[in-house]
CSV table of C-alpha atoms in Angstrom, one decimal:
chain,number,residue,atom,x,y,z
A,1,UNK,CA,0.0,0.0,0.2
A,2,UNK,CA,2.8,2.3,1.1
A,3,UNK,CA,4.8,1.6,-2.0
A,4,UNK,CA,1.6,2.2,-4.1
A,5,UNK,CA,1.3,5.8,-2.4
A,6,UNK,CA,4.9,6.4,-3.2
A,7,UNK,CA,4.4,6.1,-7.0
A,8,UNK,CA,1.5,8.0,-7.2
A,9,UNK,CA,3.3,10.8,-5.3
A,10,UNK,CA,6.1,10.5,-7.4
A,11,UNK,CA,3.6,10.8,-10.6
A,12,UNK,CA,1.9,13.7,-9.2
A,13,UNK,CA,5.4,15.8,-8.7
A,14,UNK,CA,6.4,14.8,-12.1
A,15,UNK,CA,3.0,16.0,-13.6
A,16,UNK,CA,3.3,19.1,-11.8
A,17,UNK,CA,6.5,20.1,-12.9
A,18,UNK,CA,6.1,18.7,-16.3
A,19,UNK,CA,9.4,17.5,-16.7
A,20,UNK,CA,8.0,15.7,-19.6
A,21,UNK,CA,10.2,17.5,-22.5
A,22,UNK,CA,13.3,16.4,-21.1
A,23,UNK,CA,13.6,13.9,-23.8
A,24,UNK,CA,13.6,15.4,-27.3
A,25,UNK,CA,10.2,14.0,-28.5
A,26,UNK,CA,11.0,13.3,-31.8
A,27,UNK,CA,8.3,12.0,-34.1
A,28,UNK,CA,8.4,8.3,-33.5
A,29,UNK,CA,7.5,6.2,-36.6
A,30,UNK,CA,6.0,3.0,-35.3
A,31,UNK,CA,4.9,1.7,-38.8
A,32,UNK,CA,8.5,1.8,-40.2
A,33,UNK,CA,9.8,0.3,-36.8
A,34,UNK,CA,7.5,-2.6,-37.2
A,35,UNK,CA,7.7,-2.9,-41.0
A,36,UNK,CA,11.6,-3.2,-40.8
A,37,UNK,CA,11.2,-5.7,-38.2
A,38,UNK,CA,8.9,-8.2,-39.5
A,39,UNK,CA,10.2,-7.5,-43.1
A,40,UNK,CA,13.6,-8.6,-44.0
A,41,UNK,CA,16.9,-6.5,-44.1
A,42,UNK,CA,20.3,-7.1,-45.8
A,43,UNK,CA,22.1,-6.3,-42.2
A,44,UNK,CA,21.2,-7.7,-38.8
A,45,UNK,CA,20.5,-4.4,-36.8
A,46,UNK,CA,21.3,-5.3,-33.0
A,47,UNK,CA,21.1,-1.6,-31.3
A,48,UNK,CA,22.4,1.7,-31.6
A,49,UNK,CA,24.8,3.2,-29.2
A,50,UNK,CA,24.3,7.0,-29.7
A,51,UNK,CA,24.9,7.6,-33.3
A,52,UNK,CA,26.8,4.2,-34.1
A,53,UNK,CA,24.7,1.5,-35.5
A,54,UNK,CA,25.7,-1.9,-34.3
A,55,UNK,CA,24.5,-4.5,-36.6
A,56,UNK,CA,26.0,-7.9,-38.2
A,57,UNK,CA,26.6,-7.2,-41.8
A,58,UNK,CA,25.7,-10.1,-43.9
A,59,UNK,CA,26.8,-11.3,-47.4
A,60,UNK,CA,25.1,-9.8,-50.5
A,61,UNK,CA,25.0,-12.1,-53.5
A,62,UNK,CA,23.6,-10.8,-56.6
A,63,UNK,CA,23.4,-12.2,-60.2
A,64,UNK,CA,23.1,-9.9,-63.0
A,65,UNK,CA,23.4,-10.1,-66.7
A,66,UNK,CA,26.1,-7.0,-66.6
A,67,UNK,CA,28.0,-7.7,-63.7
A,68,UNK,CA,27.6,-11.8,-63.4
A,69,UNK,CA,27.9,-13.0,-60.0
A,70,UNK,CA,28.8,-10.3,-57.3
A,71,UNK,CA,29.4,-11.3,-53.6
A,72,UNK,CA,30.2,-8.6,-51.2
A,73,UNK,CA,29.5,-7.4,-47.6
A,74,UNK,CA,26.2,-5.6,-47.0
A,75,UNK,CA,27.9,-3.1,-45.0
A,76,UNK,CA,29.0,-1.5,-48.2
A,77,UNK,CA,25.5,-0.3,-48.9
A,78,UNK,CA,24.9,1.3,-45.5
A,79,UNK,CA,23.2,4.6,-45.5
A,80,UNK,CA,22.4,4.7,-49.2
A,81,UNK,CA,25.8,4.1,-50.4
A,82,UNK,CA,26.2,2.7,-53.7
A,83,UNK,CA,28.6,-0.1,-54.9
A,84,UNK,CA,29.3,-1.2,-58.6
A,85,UNK,CA,25.8,0.3,-59.2
A,86,UNK,CA,23.9,-1.5,-56.7
A,87,UNK,CA,22.2,0.4,-53.9
A,88,UNK,CA,19.2,-0.4,-51.6
A,89,UNK,CA,16.2,1.5,-52.9
A,90,UNK,CA,14.4,3.8,-50.3
A,91,UNK,CA,11.2,3.9,-51.9
A,92,UNK,CA,8.9,2.8,-55.0
A,93,UNK,CA,8.3,-0.5,-56.2
A,94,UNK,CA,11.5,-2.1,-54.8
A,95,UNK,CA,11.5,-0.4,-51.4
A,96,UNK,CA,14.3,-1.6,-49.5
A,97,UNK,CA,15.4,-3.9,-51.8
A,98,UNK,CA,18.9,-3.8,-53.8
A,99,UNK,CA,18.5,-2.4,-57.0
A,100,UNK,CA,20.8,-2.0,-60.2
A,101,UNK,CA,21.1,1.3,-61.8
A,102,UNK,CA,22.6,1.1,-65.2
A,103,UNK,CA,24.6,3.9,-66.8
A,104,UNK,CA,21.4,5.4,-68.7
A,105,UNK,CA,19.7,5.7,-65.2
A,106,UNK,CA,17.5,2.6,-65.8
A,107,UNK,CA,16.6,0.9,-62.2
A,108,UNK,CA,16.3,-2.8,-62.3
A,109,UNK,CA,16.4,-5.7,-59.9
A,110,UNK,CA,19.0,-8.3,-60.0
A,111,UNK,CA,18.5,-11.8,-59.1
A,112,UNK,CA,18.9,-11.6,-55.4
A,113,UNK,CA,20.1,-14.6,-53.5
A,114,UNK,CA,21.5,-12.5,-50.5
A,115,UNK,CA,22.0,-14.0,-47.0
A,116,UNK,CA,19.5,-11.5,-45.5
A,117,UNK,CA,18.6,-11.4,-41.7
A,118,UNK,CA,15.7,-13.8,-42.5
A,119,UNK,CA,18.0,-16.1,-44.4
A,120,UNK,CA,20.7,-15.8,-41.6
A,121,UNK,CA,18.3,-16.8,-38.8
A,122,UNK,CA,17.0,-19.6,-40.7
A,123,UNK,CA,20.5,-20.9,-41.2
A,124,UNK,CA,21.2,-20.6,-37.3
A,125,UNK,CA,17.9,-22.0,-36.3
A,126,UNK,CA,18.3,-25.0,-38.5
A,127,UNK,CA,21.8,-25.4,-37.1
A,128,UNK,CA,20.2,-25.4,-33.5
A,129,UNK,CA,17.8,-27.7,-34.7
A,130,UNK,CA,20.4,-30.0,-36.0
A,131,UNK,CA,22.4,-29.9,-32.9
A,132,UNK,CA,19.3,-30.5,-30.6
A,133,UNK,CA,18.0,-33.7,-32.6
A,134,UNK,CA,21.5,-35.1,-33.4
A,135,UNK,CA,22.5,-34.9,-29.9
A,136,UNK,CA,19.3,-36.5,-28.7
A,137,UNK,CA,19.8,-39.1,-31.2
A,138,UNK,CA,23.3,-40.0,-30.1
A,139,UNK,CA,22.0,-41.3,-26.9
A,140,UNK,CA,20.0,-43.7,-28.5
A,141,UNK,CA,22.9,-45.3,-30.4
A,142,UNK,CA,24.1,-48.7,-29.0
A,143,UNK,CA,20.6,-49.6,-28.6
A,144,UNK,CA,20.5,-49.3,-25.0
A,145,UNK,CA,17.1,-50.6,-23.5
A,146,UNK,CA,16.5,-48.0,-20.8
A,147,UNK,CA,14.8,-44.8,-20.4
A,148,UNK,CA,16.7,-41.5,-21.0
A,149,UNK,CA,16.9,-38.9,-18.5
A,150,UNK,CA,17.4,-35.0,-18.6
A,151,UNK,CA,17.4,-33.3,-22.0
A,152,UNK,CA,17.0,-36.5,-24.2
A,153,UNK,CA,14.2,-37.7,-21.9
A,154,UNK,CA,12.4,-34.5,-22.5
A,155,UNK,CA,12.9,-34.7,-26.2
A,156,UNK,CA,11.5,-38.3,-26.3
A,157,UNK,CA,8.4,-37.2,-24.5
A,158,UNK,CA,8.1,-34.4,-27.2
A,159,UNK,CA,8.9,-36.3,-30.0
A,160,UNK,CA,6.8,-39.5,-29.0
A,161,UNK,CA,3.6,-37.3,-28.1
A,162,UNK,CA,3.8,-35.7,-31.7
A,163,UNK,CA,4.4,-39.0,-33.0
A,164,UNK,CA,1.8,-41.1,-31.2
A,165,UNK,CA,-0.9,-38.7,-30.6
A,166,UNK,CA,-0.7,-36.5,-33.8
A,167,UNK,CA,0.9,-38.4,-36.7
A,168,UNK,CA,-0.1,-41.8,-35.7
A,169,UNK,CA,-3.9,-41.0,-34.9
A,170,UNK,CA,-4.1,-38.7,-37.9
A,171,UNK,CA,-2.5,-40.9,-40.7
A,172,UNK,CA,-3.2,-44.4,-39.2
A,173,UNK,CA,-1.8,-47.5,-40.5
A,174,UNK,CA,1.5,-46.8,-42.5
A,175,UNK,CA,2.1,-43.5,-40.7
A,176,UNK,CA,6.0,-44.6,-40.2
A,177,UNK,CA,6.7,-43.3,-43.9
A,178,UNK,CA,5.4,-39.7,-43.0
A,179,UNK,CA,6.6,-39.5,-39.3
A,180,UNK,CA,10.2,-38.1,-40.0
A,181,UNK,CA,8.9,-35.4,-42.1
A,182,UNK,CA,6.1,-34.3,-40.0
A,183,UNK,CA,8.4,-34.6,-36.9
A,184,UNK,CA,11.1,-32.3,-39.1
A,185,UNK,CA,8.2,-29.7,-39.8
A,186,UNK,CA,7.0,-29.5,-36.4
A,187,UNK,CA,10.5,-28.9,-34.6
A,188,UNK,CA,11.4,-26.6,-37.5
A,189,UNK,CA,8.3,-24.4,-36.9
A,190,UNK,CA,8.8,-24.7,-33.0
A,191,UNK,CA,12.3,-23.8,-33.0
A,192,UNK,CA,11.8,-20.7,-35.5
A,193,UNK,CA,8.8,-19.6,-33.5
A,194,UNK,CA,10.7,-19.7,-30.4
A,195,UNK,CA,13.9,-18.1,-31.5
A,196,UNK,CA,11.5,-15.4,-33.1
A,197,UNK,CA,10.4,-14.5,-29.6
A,198,UNK,CA,14.1,-14.1,-28.2
A,199,UNK,CA,14.2,-10.5,-28.5
A,200,UNK,CA,18.3,-9.8,-29.1
A,201,UNK,CA,20.7,-11.0,-31.6
A,202,UNK,CA,20.6,-14.8,-32.4
A,203,UNK,CA,17.0,-14.6,-32.0
A,204,UNK,CA,14.3,-12.0,-32.9
A,205,UNK,CA,14.1,-12.6,-36.6
A,206,UNK,CA,10.6,-13.2,-37.9
A,207,UNK,CA,11.2,-16.2,-40.1
A,208,UNK,CA,8.1,-18.4,-39.6
A,209,UNK,CA,6.1,-14.9,-39.9
A,210,UNK,CA,7.6,-14.7,-43.3
A,211,UNK,CA,5.6,-15.8,-46.2
A,212,UNK,CA,8.4,-17.3,-48.2
A,213,UNK,CA,9.2,-19.7,-45.2
A,214,UNK,CA,5.7,-20.7,-44.9
A,215,UNK,CA,5.3,-21.0,-48.5
A,216,UNK,CA,8.1,-23.7,-48.9
A,217,UNK,CA,6.5,-25.7,-45.6
A,218,UNK,CA,3.2,-25.6,-47.4
A,219,UNK,CA,4.5,-26.7,-50.7
A,220,UNK,CA,6.4,-29.7,-49.0
A,221,UNK,CA,3.1,-30.7,-47.3
A,222,UNK,CA,1.3,-30.1,-50.9
A,223,UNK,CA,3.9,-32.5,-52.4
A,224,UNK,CA,3.3,-35.0,-49.5
A,225,UNK,CA,-0.3,-34.9,-49.7
A,226,UNK,CA,-0.2,-35.4,-53.6
A,227,UNK,CA,2.4,-38.2,-53.8
A,228,UNK,CA,0.5,-40.3,-51.1
A,229,UNK,CA,-2.8,-39.7,-52.7
A,230,UNK,CA,-4.4,-43.1,-53.8
A,231,UNK,CA,-6.5,-43.7,-56.9
A,232,UNK,CA,-9.5,-43.4,-54.6
A,233,UNK,CA,-8.5,-39.9,-53.5
A,234,UNK,CA,-8.0,-38.6,-57.2
A,235,UNK,CA,-11.2,-40.4,-58.2
A,236,UNK,CA,-13.1,-38.3,-55.4
A,237,UNK,CA,-11.8,-35.1,-56.7
A,238,UNK,CA,-12.1,-35.6,-60.4
A,239,UNK,CA,-15.3,-37.8,-60.5
A,240,UNK,CA,-17.0,-37.7,-57.0
A,241,UNK,CA,-20.0,-39.7,-56.1
A,242,UNK,CA,-22.5,-36.9,-56.6
A,243,UNK,CA,-25.7,-36.7,-59.0
A,244,UNK,CA,-24.3,-36.6,-62.6
A,245,UNK,CA,-25.6,-33.1,-63.2
A,246,UNK,CA,-23.2,-31.8,-60.7
A,247,UNK,CA,-20.1,-32.8,-62.7
A,248,UNK,CA,-21.5,-32.9,-66.2
A,249,UNK,CA,-21.7,-30.7,-68.6
A,250,UNK,CA,-20.6,-28.3,-65.9
A,251,UNK,CA,-18.0,-29.7,-64.0
A,252,UNK,CA,-19.5,-28.1,-60.7
A,253,UNK,CA,-18.1,-30.6,-58.1
A,254,UNK,CA,-14.8,-31.3,-59.7
A,255,UNK,CA,-14.0,-27.5,-59.9
A,256,UNK,CA,-14.8,-27.2,-56.2
A,257,UNK,CA,-12.7,-30.4,-55.2
A,258,UNK,CA,-9.7,-29.2,-57.3
A,259,UNK,CA,-9.9,-25.9,-55.6
A,260,UNK,CA,-10.0,-27.6,-52.3
A,261,UNK,CA,-6.9,-29.2,-53.2
A,262,UNK,CA,-5.1,-25.9,-53.4
A,263,UNK,CA,-7.0,-24.2,-50.6
A,264,UNK,CA,-5.4,-26.6,-48.0
A,265,UNK,CA,-2.0,-25.9,-48.3
A,266,UNK,CA,-2.7,-22.4,-49.0
A,267,UNK,CA,-4.6,-22.2,-45.6
A,268,UNK,CA,-1.5,-23.8,-44.0
A,269,UNK,CA,0.6,-21.2,-45.4
A,270,UNK,CA,-1.2,-18.2,-44.5
A,271,UNK,CA,-2.3,-19.6,-40.9
A,272,UNK,CA,1.2,-19.8,-40.0
A,273,UNK,CA,2.2,-16.7,-41.3
A,274,UNK,CA,-0.3,-14.6,-40.3
A,275,UNK,CA,-0.4,-15.9,-36.6
A,276,UNK,CA,3.5,-15.2,-36.2
A,277,UNK,CA,3.4,-12.1,-38.0
A,278,UNK,CA,0.4,-10.9,-35.9
A,279,UNK,CA,2.3,-11.8,-32.6
A,280,UNK,CA,5.4,-9.9,-33.6
A,281,UNK,CA,3.4,-6.8,-34.6
A,282,UNK,CA,1.4,-6.8,-31.3
A,283,UNK,CA,4.5,-7.1,-29.1
A,284,UNK,CA,6.2,-4.4,-31.2
A,285,UNK,CA,3.3,-2.2,-30.9
A,286,UNK,CA,2.9,-2.6,-27.3
A,287,UNK,CA,6.5,-1.9,-26.9
A,288,UNK,CA,6.3,1.2,-29.0
A,289,UNK,CA,3.7,2.6,-26.5
A,290,UNK,CA,6.8,3.5,-24.3
A,291,UNK,CA,8.2,5.8,-27.2
A,292,UNK,CA,4.9,6.9,-28.7
A,293,UNK,CA,3.9,8.4,-25.4
A,294,UNK,CA,7.1,10.3,-24.6
A,295,UNK,CA,5.5,13.3,-26.3
A,296,UNK,CA,2.4,13.1,-23.7
A,297,UNK,CA,4.3,14.3,-20.7
A,298,UNK,CA,6.4,12.2,-18.3
A,299,UNK,CA,3.5,11.2,-16.0
A,300,UNK,CA,1.5,9.5,-19.0
A,301,UNK,CA,4.8,8.1,-20.3
A,302,UNK,CA,5.6,6.5,-17.0
A,303,UNK,CA,2.2,5.1,-16.8
A,304,UNK,CA,2.0,4.0,-20.2
A,305,UNK,CA,5.2,2.6,-20.1
A,306,UNK,CA,4.4,0.4,-17.0
A,307,UNK,CA,1.3,-0.7,-19.0
A,308,UNK,CA,3.2,-1.5,-21.9
A,309,UNK,CA,5.8,-3.8,-20.1
A,310,UNK,CA,2.9,-5.6,-18.5
A,311,UNK,CA,0.9,-6.1,-21.7
A,312,UNK,CA,4.2,-7.2,-23.4
A,313,UNK,CA,5.1,-9.6,-20.7
A,314,UNK,CA,1.5,-10.9,-21.0
A,315,UNK,CA,1.8,-11.1,-24.8
A,316,UNK,CA,5.1,-12.7,-24.7
A,317,UNK,CA,3.5,-15.7,-22.5
A,318,UNK,CA,0.6,-15.7,-25.0
A,319,UNK,CA,3.2,-16.2,-27.9
A,320,UNK,CA,5.2,-18.6,-26.3
A,321,UNK,CA,1.6,-20.8,-26.1
A,322,UNK,CA,0.9,-19.6,-29.8
A,323,UNK,CA,4.5,-20.9,-31.0
A,324,UNK,CA,3.7,-24.3,-29.7
A,325,UNK,CA,0.3,-24.2,-31.1
A,326,UNK,CA,1.0,-23.1,-34.3
A,327,UNK,CA,3.8,-25.8,-34.7
A,328,UNK,CA,1.3,-28.4,-33.6
A,329,UNK,CA,-1.5,-27.2,-35.9
A,330,UNK,CA,0.6,-27.3,-39.1
A,331,UNK,CA,1.8,-30.6,-38.2
A,332,UNK,CA,-1.6,-31.8,-37.3
A,333,UNK,CA,-3.4,-30.6,-40.5
A,334,UNK,CA,-0.4,-31.8,-42.7
A,335,UNK,CA,-1.0,-35.1,-40.9
A,336,UNK,CA,-4.9,-35.1,-41.4
A,337,UNK,CA,-4.6,-34.1,-44.8
A,338,UNK,CA,-2.0,-36.9,-45.6
A,339,UNK,CA,-4.3,-39.2,-44.0
A,340,UNK,CA,-7.3,-38.0,-46.1
A,341,UNK,CA,-5.4,-38.4,-49.2
A,342,UNK,CA,-4.3,-42.4,-48.3
A,343,UNK,CA,-8.2,-43.1,-48.3
A,344,UNK,CA,-9.2,-46.7,-49.5
A,345,UNK,CA,-12.3,-47.9,-51.1
A,346,UNK,CA,-13.4,-49.8,-47.9
A,347,UNK,CA,-13.1,-47.0,-45.6
A,348,UNK,CA,-15.7,-45.2,-47.5
A,349,UNK,CA,-18.1,-48.2,-47.5
B,1,UNK,CA,1.6,-5.9,-49.7
B,2,UNK,CA,5.4,-6.6,-49.9
B,3,UNK,CA,4.7,-8.8,-46.9
B,4,UNK,CA,2.8,-11.0,-49.2
B,5,UNK,CA,5.0,-11.5,-52.0
B,6,UNK,CA,7.6,-14.1,-51.0
B,7,UNK,CA,11.3,-13.1,-51.6
B,8,UNK,CA,13.1,-15.2,-54.2
B,9,UNK,CA,16.5,-15.2,-52.2
B,10,UNK,CA,14.7,-16.1,-49.0
B,11,UNK,CA,12.8,-18.9,-50.8
B,12,UNK,CA,16.3,-20.2,-52.1
B,13,UNK,CA,17.8,-20.0,-48.8
B,14,UNK,CA,14.8,-21.6,-47.1
B,15,UNK,CA,14.5,-24.4,-49.5
B,16,UNK,CA,18.2,-25.0,-48.9
B,17,UNK,CA,18.2,-25.0,-45.2
B,18,UNK,CA,15.2,-26.8,-44.7
B,19,UNK,CA,15.9,-29.4,-47.4
B,20,UNK,CA,19.5,-30.1,-45.6
B,21,UNK,CA,17.8,-30.4,-42.4
B,22,UNK,CA,15.1,-32.5,-43.5
B,23,UNK,CA,17.7,-34.9,-45.2
B,24,UNK,CA,19.7,-35.0,-42.2
B,25,UNK,CA,17.2,-35.4,-39.4
B,26,UNK,CA,14.8,-37.6,-41.3
B,27,UNK,CA,17.4,-39.9,-42.2
B,28,UNK,CA,19.7,-39.9,-39.1
B,29,UNK,CA,17.6,-38.3,-36.3
B,30,UNK,CA,14.1,-39.5,-35.8
B,31,UNK,CA,14.0,-42.8,-37.3
B,32,UNK,CA,16.8,-43.8,-34.8
B,33,UNK,CA,14.5,-42.5,-31.8
B,34,UNK,CA,11.3,-43.8,-33.1
B,35,UNK,CA,13.0,-47.2,-33.8
B,36,UNK,CA,14.8,-47.3,-30.4
B,37,UNK,CA,11.8,-46.1,-28.6
B,38,UNK,CA,9.6,-49.0,-30.3
B,39,UNK,CA,12.4,-51.5,-29.6
B,40,UNK,CA,12.1,-50.4,-26.0
B,41,UNK,CA,8.6,-50.7,-25.9
B,42,UNK,CA,8.4,-53.9,-27.2
B,43,UNK,CA,11.2,-54.9,-24.9
B,44,UNK,CA,9.3,-53.8,-21.9
B,45,UNK,CA,6.0,-55.5,-23.2
B,46,UNK,CA,8.1,-58.8,-23.5
B,47,UNK,CA,9.5,-58.4,-20.0
B,48,UNK,CA,6.0,-57.8,-18.5
B,49,UNK,CA,4.9,-60.9,-20.5
B,50,UNK,CA,7.9,-63.0,-19.3
B,51,UNK,CA,7.1,-62.0,-15.8
B,52,UNK,CA,3.7,-63.0,-15.9
B,53,UNK,CA,4.6,-66.5,-17.1
B,54,UNK,CA,7.2,-66.7,-14.7
B,55,UNK,CA,4.7,-65.9,-12.0
B,56,UNK,CA,2.4,-68.5,-13.5
B,57,UNK,CA,5.3,-71.1,-13.3
B,58,UNK,CA,6.0,-70.2,-9.9
B,59,UNK,CA,2.5,-70.5,-8.7
B,60,UNK,CA,2.1,-73.9,-10.7
B,61,UNK,CA,5.2,-75.1,-8.8
B,62,UNK,CA,4.0,-74.0,-5.5
B,63,UNK,CA,0.7,-75.8,-5.7
B,64,UNK,CA,2.6,-79.0,-7.3
B,65,UNK,CA,5.2,-78.8,-4.6
B,66,UNK,CA,2.4,-78.7,-2.0
B,67,UNK,CA,0.7,-81.5,-3.5
B,68,UNK,CA,3.8,-83.5,-3.5
B,69,UNK,CA,4.4,-82.6,0.2
B,70,UNK,CA,0.8,-83.5,1.1
B,71,UNK,CA,1.0,-86.9,-0.8
B,72,UNK,CA,4.3,-87.7,0.9
B,73,UNK,CA,2.9,-86.8,4.1
B,74,UNK,CA,0.1,-89.4,3.4
B,75,UNK,CA,2.8,-92.0,2.5
B,76,UNK,CA,4.5,-91.5,5.6
B,77,UNK,CA,1.7,-92.2,7.6
B,78,UNK,CA,0.8,-95.2,5.6
B,79,UNK,CA,4.5,-96.5,6.2
B,80,UNK,CA,4.8,-95.6,9.9
B,81,UNK,CA,1.1,-97.7,10.4
B,82,UNK,CA,2.7,-100.6,8.6
B,83,UNK,CA,5.7,-100.5,10.3
B,84,UNK,CA,4.0,-100.3,13.7
B,85,UNK,CA,1.9,-103.6,12.6
B,86,UNK,CA,5.2,-105.0,11.3
B,87,UNK,CA,6.8,-104.3,14.7
B,88,UNK,CA,3.8,-105.7,16.7
B,89,UNK,CA,3.7,-109.0,14.8
B,90,UNK,CA,7.5,-109.3,14.8
B,91,UNK,CA,7.3,-108.8,18.6
B,92,UNK,CA,4.4,-111.2,18.9
B,93,UNK,CA,6.1,-114.0,16.9
B,94,UNK,CA,9.4,-113.5,18.8
B,95,UNK,CA,7.4,-113.7,22.1
B,96,UNK,CA,5.7,-116.9,20.9
B,97,UNK,CA,8.9,-118.3,19.7
B,98,UNK,CA,10.7,-117.4,23.1
B,99,UNK,CA,7.8,-119.1,25.0
B,100,UNK,CA,7.9,-122.0,22.9
B,101,UNK,CA,11.7,-122.7,23.1
B,102,UNK,CA,11.4,-121.9,27.0
B,103,UNK,CA,8.5,-124.6,27.1
B,104,UNK,CA,10.8,-127.0,25.4
B,105,UNK,CA,13.7,-126.3,27.4
B,106,UNK,CA,11.9,-126.6,30.6
B,107,UNK,CA,10.1,-130.1,28.9
B,108,UNK,CA,13.6,-131.4,28.1
B,109,UNK,CA,15.1,-130.3,31.4
B,110,UNK,CA,12.2,-132.0,33.4
B,111,UNK,CA,12.7,-135.1,31.1
B,112,UNK,CA,16.5,-135.1,32.1
B,113,UNK,CA,15.3,-134.6,35.8
B,114,UNK,CA,12.9,-137.4,35.4
B,115,UNK,CA,15.8,-139.6,33.8
B,116,UNK,CA,18.4,-138.5,36.4
B,117,UNK,CA,15.8,-139.4,39.2
B,118,UNK,CA,15.2,-142.8,37.8
B,119,UNK,CA,18.6,-143.5,37.2
B,120,UNK,CA,19.4,-142.3,40.6
B,121,UNK,CA,16.5,-144.6,41.9
B,122,UNK,CA,17.8,-147.4,39.8
B,123,UNK,CA,21.3,-146.9,41.4
B,124,UNK,CA,20.1,-146.3,44.7
B,125,UNK,CA,18.1,-149.8,44.2
B,126,UNK,CA,21.4,-151.5,43.1
B,127,UNK,CA,23.0,-150.1,46.1
B,128,UNK,CA,20.3,-151.1,48.5
B,129,UNK,CA,20.3,-154.6,46.8
B,130,UNK,CA,24.0,-154.8,47.2
B,131,UNK,CA,23.7,-153.6,50.8
B,132,UNK,CA,21.0,-156.1,51.3
B,133,UNK,CA,23.2,-158.8,49.9
B,134,UNK,CA,26.0,-157.4,52.2
B,135,UNK,CA,23.8,-157.4,55.3
B,136,UNK,CA,22.5,-160.9,54.1
B,137,UNK,CA,25.9,-161.9,53.9
B,138,UNK,CA,26.7,-160.7,57.4
B,139,UNK,CA,23.6,-162.1,58.7
B,140,UNK,CA,24.4,-165.5,57.0
B,141,UNK,CA,28.0,-165.3,58.6
B,142,UNK,CA,26.5,-164.4,61.7
B,143,UNK,CA,25.2,-168.0,61.8
B,144,UNK,CA,21.4,-167.8,61.3
B,145,UNK,CA,20.0,-169.2,64.5
B,146,UNK,CA,16.8,-167.8,65.3
B,147,UNK,CA,14.6,-166.0,62.9
B,148,UNK,CA,12.7,-163.1,64.8
B,149,UNK,CA,16.2,-161.9,65.9
B,150,UNK,CA,17.3,-162.2,62.4
B,151,UNK,CA,14.5,-160.1,61.1
B,152,UNK,CA,14.9,-157.4,63.9
B,153,UNK,CA,18.5,-157.4,62.9
B,154,UNK,CA,17.7,-156.9,59.3
B,155,UNK,CA,15.5,-153.5,60.0
B,156,UNK,CA,17.9,-152.5,62.1
B,157,UNK,CA,20.5,-152.4,59.6
B,158,UNK,CA,18.1,-150.9,56.9
B,159,UNK,CA,17.5,-148.1,59.4
B,160,UNK,CA,21.1,-147.5,60.2
B,161,UNK,CA,22.3,-147.4,56.4
B,162,UNK,CA,19.9,-145.5,54.3
B,163,UNK,CA,17.3,-142.8,53.4
B,164,UNK,CA,15.0,-145.7,53.3
B,165,UNK,CA,14.0,-145.1,56.9
B,166,UNK,CA,10.8,-146.7,57.7
């Protein structure tokens, strides 16, 4: 109680003297902050100390008709600098991307295979995933017949839970063929989600909230669904058991079914992307409250900062759950779709 | 809108890194773990089954041994009873035999005694006859004059000389 009174008193004093504008309240652009975070960049910004920006420069790899393959470090392009005719476009169609300006002033985009922040984060996360899984695997070599403890035990619980309760129950007989893929997907998404929640250097990149990453994952699942599709599955799509006027002369049902084939992986892609991106956006917005409210006076700023920290912590906990749930849902739905594509005639009758 | 457009560079690196991870982990990672957990599960199941059969066997052996003990005890009783019977009969026959032998010995002893007695009496009788002859000789030698006096003398001599006292 006394503590709370003290805080109120402090707030009162501060508002009376209106010490608010001690900090120069610059215009704080929340939108560009959030976009630069959830988007991609050519270097990995860590922090700013005074005027110096501390960031990890990453390799830029460009393939162009005129220059061929050019590989250089991204710090050469810092703050609008130009290197061999390449520069980072500030606005327009190719905003924040490397563009090539020819001698005649024509702007074009080269083939850009740069290891960007997200690519680099993916590589780090993949390395962590490999270390985790392979170090757990090493314990099992030599065929010992007892239960593991500690880290390997926890991993075993995790893996066997996904294997038995998700993959086995969704696919049914013959699930063993798909278990390695689905487990890889699950742990890949999980590690990337968790790493995205760590706010400093090796983490913090918005990998699973990037559409390119989820697109590849969804395409892999699409391939798995399509390749495991039985004759019965394709027959149900192209010539389903419905009254014949629904499929001839106008192929109404086949059209819907074929559309459905593509909406399944599309939904997987969008769900993961949107959930993780939204989580990052909310946390960043809440954190931005601290800086946005600077202009509103110190009392408001302190109050809103406390609220912001509270809400950010709460959202981080929610995101921890979301990180698991999204990995789980992606794996579960992939397994369910694969299970559905392995339909047999007896199963229907 | 740029958020919804996949970047070709990131696509490339994602395909590459996910592909490598999938290749390694799906070949050397998860299958090893899944296989060994499956093996452990079947091992545990087998151990449980084995323990159950062992327990059943143990119960079987226990009941069998109890049955064996019971039958052994019964047999023991029968043997003891028979041994008792045998003992009694042996004792009885031994007693009978002993009695018979004793009886026979007594009989033979009695016969011997009788024989001895008879021979003794015969001996005595011959002795007496010899004595009588002696006495008669003496009497004859003493000139047989008066007959009452002779008879008196014979009686007197008889009285003096033997257990045949009148």
